[in-house]
Coordinates of C-alpha atoms in Angstrom, one line a residue:
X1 CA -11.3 -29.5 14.7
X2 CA -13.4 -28.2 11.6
X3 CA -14.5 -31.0 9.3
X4 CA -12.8 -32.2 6.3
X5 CA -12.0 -29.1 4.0
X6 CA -13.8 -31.2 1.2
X7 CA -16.8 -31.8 2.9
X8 CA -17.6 -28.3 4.3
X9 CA -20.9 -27.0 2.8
X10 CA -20.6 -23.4 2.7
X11 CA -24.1 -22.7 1.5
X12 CA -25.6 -24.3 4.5
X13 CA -23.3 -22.6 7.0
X14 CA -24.1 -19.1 5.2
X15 CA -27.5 -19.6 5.4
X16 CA -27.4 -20.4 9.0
X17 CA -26.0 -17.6 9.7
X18 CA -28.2 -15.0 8.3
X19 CA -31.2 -17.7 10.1
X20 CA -30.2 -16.7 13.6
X21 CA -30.4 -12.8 14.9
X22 CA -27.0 -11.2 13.9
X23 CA -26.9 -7.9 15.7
X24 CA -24.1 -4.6 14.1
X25 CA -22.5 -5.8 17.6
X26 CA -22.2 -9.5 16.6
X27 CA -21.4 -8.8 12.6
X28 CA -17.8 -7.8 13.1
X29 CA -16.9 -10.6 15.6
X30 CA -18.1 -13.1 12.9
X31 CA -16.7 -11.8 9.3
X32 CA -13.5 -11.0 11.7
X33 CA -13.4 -15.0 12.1
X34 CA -14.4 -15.6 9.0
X35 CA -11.9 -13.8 7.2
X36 CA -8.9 -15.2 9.5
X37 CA -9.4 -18.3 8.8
X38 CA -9.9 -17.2 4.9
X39 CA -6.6 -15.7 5.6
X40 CA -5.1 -18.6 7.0
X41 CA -6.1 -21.3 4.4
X42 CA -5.5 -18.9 1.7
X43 CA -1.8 -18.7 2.9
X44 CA -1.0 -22.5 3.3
X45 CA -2.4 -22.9 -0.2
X46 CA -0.7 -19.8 -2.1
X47 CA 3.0 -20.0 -0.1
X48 CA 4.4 -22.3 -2.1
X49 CA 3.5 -20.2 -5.2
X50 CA 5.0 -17.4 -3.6
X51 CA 8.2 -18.4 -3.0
X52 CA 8.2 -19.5 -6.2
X53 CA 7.5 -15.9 -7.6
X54 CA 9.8 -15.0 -5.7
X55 CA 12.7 -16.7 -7.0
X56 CA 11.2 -16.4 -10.8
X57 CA 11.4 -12.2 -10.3
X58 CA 15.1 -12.9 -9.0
X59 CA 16.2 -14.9 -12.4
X60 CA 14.5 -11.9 -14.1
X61 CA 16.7 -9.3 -13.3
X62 CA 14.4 -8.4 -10.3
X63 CA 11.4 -7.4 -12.0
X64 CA 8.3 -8.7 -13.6
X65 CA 4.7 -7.6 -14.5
X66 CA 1.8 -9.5 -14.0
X67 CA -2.2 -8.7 -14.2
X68 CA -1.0 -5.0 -14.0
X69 CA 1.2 -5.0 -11.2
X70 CA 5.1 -4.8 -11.3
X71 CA 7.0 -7.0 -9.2
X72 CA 10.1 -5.4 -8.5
X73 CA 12.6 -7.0 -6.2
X74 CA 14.7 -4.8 -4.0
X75 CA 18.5 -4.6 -4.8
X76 CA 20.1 -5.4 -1.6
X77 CA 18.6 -9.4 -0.8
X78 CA 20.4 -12.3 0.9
X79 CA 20.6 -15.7 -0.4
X80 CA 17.2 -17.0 1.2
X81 CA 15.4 -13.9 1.8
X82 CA 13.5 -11.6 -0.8
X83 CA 11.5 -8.6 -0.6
X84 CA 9.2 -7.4 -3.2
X85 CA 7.4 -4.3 -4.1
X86 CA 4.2 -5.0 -5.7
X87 CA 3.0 -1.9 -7.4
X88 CA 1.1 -0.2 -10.2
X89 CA 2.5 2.4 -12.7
X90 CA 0.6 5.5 -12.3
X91 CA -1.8 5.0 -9.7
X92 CA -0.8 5.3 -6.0
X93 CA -0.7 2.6 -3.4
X94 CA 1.4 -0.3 -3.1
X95 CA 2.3 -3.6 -1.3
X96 CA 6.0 -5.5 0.0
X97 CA 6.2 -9.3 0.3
X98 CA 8.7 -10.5 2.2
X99 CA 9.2 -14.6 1.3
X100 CA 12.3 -16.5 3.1
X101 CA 13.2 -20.0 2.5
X102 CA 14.9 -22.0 5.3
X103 CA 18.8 -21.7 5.3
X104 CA 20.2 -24.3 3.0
X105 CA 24.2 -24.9 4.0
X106 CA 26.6 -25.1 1.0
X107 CA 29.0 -27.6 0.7
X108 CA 31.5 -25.7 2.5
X109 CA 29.2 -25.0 5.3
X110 CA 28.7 -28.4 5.4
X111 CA 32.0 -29.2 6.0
X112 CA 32.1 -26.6 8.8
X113 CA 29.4 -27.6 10.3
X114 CA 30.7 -31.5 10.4
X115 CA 34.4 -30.2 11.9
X116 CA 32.1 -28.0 14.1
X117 CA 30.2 -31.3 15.6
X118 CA 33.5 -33.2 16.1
X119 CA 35.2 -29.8 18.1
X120 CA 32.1 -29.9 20.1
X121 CA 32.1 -33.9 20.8
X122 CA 29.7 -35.9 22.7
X123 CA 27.0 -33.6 24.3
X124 CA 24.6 -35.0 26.9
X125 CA 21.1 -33.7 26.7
X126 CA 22.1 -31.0 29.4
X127 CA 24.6 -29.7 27.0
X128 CA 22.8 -29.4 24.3
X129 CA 20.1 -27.2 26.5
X130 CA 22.9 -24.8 27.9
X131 CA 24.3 -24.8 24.5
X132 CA 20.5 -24.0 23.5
X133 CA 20.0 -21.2 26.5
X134 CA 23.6 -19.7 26.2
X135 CA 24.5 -18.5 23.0
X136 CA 28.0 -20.3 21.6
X137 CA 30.0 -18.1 20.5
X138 CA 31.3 -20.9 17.5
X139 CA 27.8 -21.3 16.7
X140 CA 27.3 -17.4 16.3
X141 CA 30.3 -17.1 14.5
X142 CA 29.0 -20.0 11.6
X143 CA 25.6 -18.7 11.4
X144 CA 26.9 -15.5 10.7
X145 CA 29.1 -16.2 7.9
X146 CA 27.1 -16.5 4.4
X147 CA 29.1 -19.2 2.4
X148 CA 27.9 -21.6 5.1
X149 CA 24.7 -21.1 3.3
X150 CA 24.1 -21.5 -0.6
X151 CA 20.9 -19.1 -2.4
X152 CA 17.8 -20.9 -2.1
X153 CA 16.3 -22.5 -5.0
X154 CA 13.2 -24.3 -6.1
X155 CA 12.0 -27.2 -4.0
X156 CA 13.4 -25.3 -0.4
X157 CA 11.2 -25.2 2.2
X158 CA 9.5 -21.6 3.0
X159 CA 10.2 -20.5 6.4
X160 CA 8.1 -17.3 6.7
X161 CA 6.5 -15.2 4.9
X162 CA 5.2 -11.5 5.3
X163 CA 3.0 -8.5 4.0
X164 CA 3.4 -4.4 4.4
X165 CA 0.6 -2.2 3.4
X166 CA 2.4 0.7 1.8
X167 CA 1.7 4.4 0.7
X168 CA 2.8 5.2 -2.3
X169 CA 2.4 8.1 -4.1
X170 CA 0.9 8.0 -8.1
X171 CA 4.1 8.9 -9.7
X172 CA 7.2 11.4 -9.4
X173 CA 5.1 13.8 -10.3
X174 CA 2.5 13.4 -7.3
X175 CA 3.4 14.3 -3.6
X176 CA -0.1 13.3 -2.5
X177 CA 0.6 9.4 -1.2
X178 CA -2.9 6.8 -0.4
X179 CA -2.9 3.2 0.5
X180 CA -3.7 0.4 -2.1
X181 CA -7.2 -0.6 -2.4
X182 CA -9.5 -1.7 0.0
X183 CA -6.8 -0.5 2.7
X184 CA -7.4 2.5 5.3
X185 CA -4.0 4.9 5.7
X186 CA -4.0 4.3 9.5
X187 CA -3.3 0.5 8.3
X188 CA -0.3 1.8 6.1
X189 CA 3.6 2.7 6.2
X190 CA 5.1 4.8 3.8
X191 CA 7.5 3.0 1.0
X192 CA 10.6 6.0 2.2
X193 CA 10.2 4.8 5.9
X194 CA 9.7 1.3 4.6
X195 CA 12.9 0.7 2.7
X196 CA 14.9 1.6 5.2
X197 CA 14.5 -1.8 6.8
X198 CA 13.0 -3.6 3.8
X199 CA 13.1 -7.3 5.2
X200 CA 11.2 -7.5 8.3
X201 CA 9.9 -10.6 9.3
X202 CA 10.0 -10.5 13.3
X203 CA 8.2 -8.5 15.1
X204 CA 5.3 -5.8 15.1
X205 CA 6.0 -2.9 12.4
X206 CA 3.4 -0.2 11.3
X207 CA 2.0 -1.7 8.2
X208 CA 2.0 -4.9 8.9
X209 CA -1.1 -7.0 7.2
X210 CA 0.1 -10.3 7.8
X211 CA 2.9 -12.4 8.9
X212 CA 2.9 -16.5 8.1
X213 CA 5.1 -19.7 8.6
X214 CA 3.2 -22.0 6.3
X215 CA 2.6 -25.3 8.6
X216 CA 3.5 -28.7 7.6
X217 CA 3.8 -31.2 10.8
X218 CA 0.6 -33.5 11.4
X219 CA -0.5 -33.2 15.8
X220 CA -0.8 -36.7 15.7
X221 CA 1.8 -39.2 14.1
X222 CA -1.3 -41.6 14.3
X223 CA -3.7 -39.4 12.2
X224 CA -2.4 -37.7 9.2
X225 CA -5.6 -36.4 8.8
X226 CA -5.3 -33.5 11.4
X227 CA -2.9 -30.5 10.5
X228 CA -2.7 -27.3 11.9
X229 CA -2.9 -23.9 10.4
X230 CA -3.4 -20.3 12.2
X231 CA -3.3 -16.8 10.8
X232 CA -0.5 -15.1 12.3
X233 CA -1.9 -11.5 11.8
X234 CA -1.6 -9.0 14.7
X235 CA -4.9 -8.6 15.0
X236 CA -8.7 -9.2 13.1
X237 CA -8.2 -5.8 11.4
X238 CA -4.7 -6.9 9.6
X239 CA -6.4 -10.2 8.9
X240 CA -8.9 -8.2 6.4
X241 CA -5.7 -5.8 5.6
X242 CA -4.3 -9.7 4.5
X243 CA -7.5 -10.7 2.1
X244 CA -7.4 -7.8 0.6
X245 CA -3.5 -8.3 -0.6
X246 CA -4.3 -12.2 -1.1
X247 CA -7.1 -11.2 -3.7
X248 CA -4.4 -8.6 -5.4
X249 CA -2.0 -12.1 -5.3
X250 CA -4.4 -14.3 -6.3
X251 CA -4.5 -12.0 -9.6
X252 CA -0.9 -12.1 -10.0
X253 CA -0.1 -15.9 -9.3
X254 CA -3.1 -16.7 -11.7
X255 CA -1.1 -14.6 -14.5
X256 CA 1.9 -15.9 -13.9
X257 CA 0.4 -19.6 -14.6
X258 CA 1.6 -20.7 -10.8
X259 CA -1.7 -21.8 -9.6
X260 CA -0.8 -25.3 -10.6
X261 CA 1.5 -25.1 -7.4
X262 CA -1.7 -23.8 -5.3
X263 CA -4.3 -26.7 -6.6
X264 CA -1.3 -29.1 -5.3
X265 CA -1.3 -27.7 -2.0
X266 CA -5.0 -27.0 -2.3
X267 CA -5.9 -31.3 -3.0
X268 CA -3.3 -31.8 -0.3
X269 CA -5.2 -29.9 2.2
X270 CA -9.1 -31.5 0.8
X271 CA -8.9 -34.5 3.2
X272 CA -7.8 -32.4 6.2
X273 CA -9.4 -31.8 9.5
X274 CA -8.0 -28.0 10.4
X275 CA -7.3 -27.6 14.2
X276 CA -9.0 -24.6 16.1
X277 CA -8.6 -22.7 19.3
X278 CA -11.6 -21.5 19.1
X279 CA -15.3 -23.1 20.3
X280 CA -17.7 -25.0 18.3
X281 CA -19.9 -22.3 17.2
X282 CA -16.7 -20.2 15.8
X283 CA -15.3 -23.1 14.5
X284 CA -18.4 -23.1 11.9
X285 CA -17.6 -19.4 11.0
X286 CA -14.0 -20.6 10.3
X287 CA -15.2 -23.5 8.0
X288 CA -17.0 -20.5 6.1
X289 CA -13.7 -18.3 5.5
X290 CA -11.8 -22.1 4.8
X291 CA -14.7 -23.4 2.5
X292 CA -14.8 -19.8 0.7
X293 CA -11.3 -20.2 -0.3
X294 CA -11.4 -24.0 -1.2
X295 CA -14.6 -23.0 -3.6
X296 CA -12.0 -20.1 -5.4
X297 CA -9.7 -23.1 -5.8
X298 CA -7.2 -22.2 -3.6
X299 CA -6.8 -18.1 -4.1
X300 CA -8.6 -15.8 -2.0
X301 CA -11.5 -14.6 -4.9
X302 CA -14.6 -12.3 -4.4
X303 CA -16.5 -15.2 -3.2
X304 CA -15.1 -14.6 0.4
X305 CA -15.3 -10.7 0.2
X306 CA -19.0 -11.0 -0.8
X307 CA -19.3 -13.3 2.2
X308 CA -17.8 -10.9 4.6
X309 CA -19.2 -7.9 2.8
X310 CA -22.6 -9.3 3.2
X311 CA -21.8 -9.7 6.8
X312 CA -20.6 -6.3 7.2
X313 CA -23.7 -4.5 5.2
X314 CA -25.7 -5.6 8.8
X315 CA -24.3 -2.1 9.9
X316 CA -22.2 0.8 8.3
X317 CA -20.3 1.4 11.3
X318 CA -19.0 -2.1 11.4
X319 CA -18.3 -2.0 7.9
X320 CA -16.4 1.0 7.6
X321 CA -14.0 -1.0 10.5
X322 CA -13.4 -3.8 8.3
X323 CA -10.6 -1.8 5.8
X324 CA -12.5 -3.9 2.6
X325 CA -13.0 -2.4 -0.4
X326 CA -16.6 -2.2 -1.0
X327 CA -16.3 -1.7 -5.1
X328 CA -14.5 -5.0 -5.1
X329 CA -17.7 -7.4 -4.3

């Protein structure tokens, strides 16, 4: 496990990191690492703020602006799930978050649910497992009908949340589309082929920067100090695809005044010891991505893309990988 978020000392890992021989072999491994885990923190601080964006830019006749980007929800959206194009006017390049709450049942899916139960009766635990393995056709039939399930509101519990990279082109005048900053157009999928399936949130898709189930449940009832969190990006590439949209939303939650809602989750997270995968000495390069975004207060700033982009100056090659913008740092 890394330390307590709080008592992580990121000058002292940076430094011993540019100490020991880092080869343009070894440089990409690291800020890879580095910026998952700056991905990962970032996420579990900012979700909440998200969703509630989200459900703000729904009350607002699906769209708002804020530090220069529109946020303009897409017309078709079901109760708990909303996707967003996050764009600018006139330049080209642009971004979809997908945020879905966990289904809340209304009061008449409630009640169905209930008369459901009593139908189904006693269940021993083999039941239940068939009933689990086997889909029931009752069960398919209630989870498919949407007044079981009231619109989500403030205060619901986020279930997942997700990122496209899109190219966009600068206006209806322009057919020439690019990516949005800092993003290569191998790394993109165009908006057209994009809103033909605008809420995706299983699966691979071309575009993808990020997908995310914000974590909540402690590994050990005995120890609410360990809690884990992962970055659920396809791969280390996405993961920098990820920062560079979490910097963009760091501008926009910041605008919007919602980063009281990331300090909360941010003060929640100080006295927690993170769980890894990985060994001891990646762990340390994780506690550098976590400690970068603890220092920004919460939101992914350019103190963890001058990190990485120091990292990555060790060789061109490598850096030109990474997909960061090098005019942000």
């Amino acid at each position: 496990m890394t330390l307590p978020v709080k008592d992580i000392d990121l000058v002292t890992l940076v430094e011993h990191i540019f100490a020991n021989d880092v080869t343009p072999e070894t440089g990409f491994d690291i800020a890879s690492t580095v910026a998952t885990a700056g991905v990962s923190f970032a996420i579990e601080c900012m979700a909440n703020a998200m969703g509630k964006l989200a459900l703000r830019v729904d009350t607002k006749q699906g769209e708002v602006n804020f530090a220069g980007w529109d946020v303009t929800q897409l017309r078709s959206h079901s109760g708990n799930a909303f996707s967003m194009t996050i764009s600018r006017k006139n330049m080209p390049g642009a971004w979809n978050l997908g945020v879905q709450f966990e289904p809340m049942l209304s009061e008449a899916g409630a009640l169905a649910r209930q008369k459901l139960e009593d139908e189904r009766g006693p269940e021993s635990m083999d039941d239940r497992i068939r009933r689990i393995l086997n889909t029931d056709p009752a069960e398919a039939l209630f989870e498919a009908n949407a007044e079981n399930f009231r619109p989500s509101k403030h205060g619901d519990m986020l279930k997942k949340i997700a990122v496209t990279a899109l190219k966009t082109s600068a206006g209806p005048a322009s057919d020439m589309t690019a990516p949005p900053p800092g993003v290569s157009s191998k790394e993109c999928m165009a908006i057209s082929e994009f809103n033909e399936d605008p809420f995706r949130f299983e699966g691979s898709w071309s575009g993808c920067a990020l997908t995310m189930r914000p974590t909540r449940k402690a590994e050990s009832r005995n120890d609410e100090t360990k809690w884990k969190t992962s970055c659920s990006g396809w791969d280390c590439v996405r993961c920098f695809t990820g920062l560079e949209f979490l910097f963009v939303m760091s501008q926009i939650i910041t605008d919007a005044g919602l980063r009281p809602a990331v300090s909360a989750e941010l003060n929640h997270m100080l006295p927690r010891r993170l769980w890894s995968s990985l060994d001891q000495g990646s762990i340390l390069l994780e506690e550098i991505g976590i400690a970068s975004v603890r220092d920004g207060g919460g939101l992914v700033s350019k103190k963890i893309l001058q990190v990485i982009d120091d990292i990555m100056k060790i060789s061109q090659k490598d850096r030109s990988k990474s997909g960061l913008n090098p005019e942000v740092s």
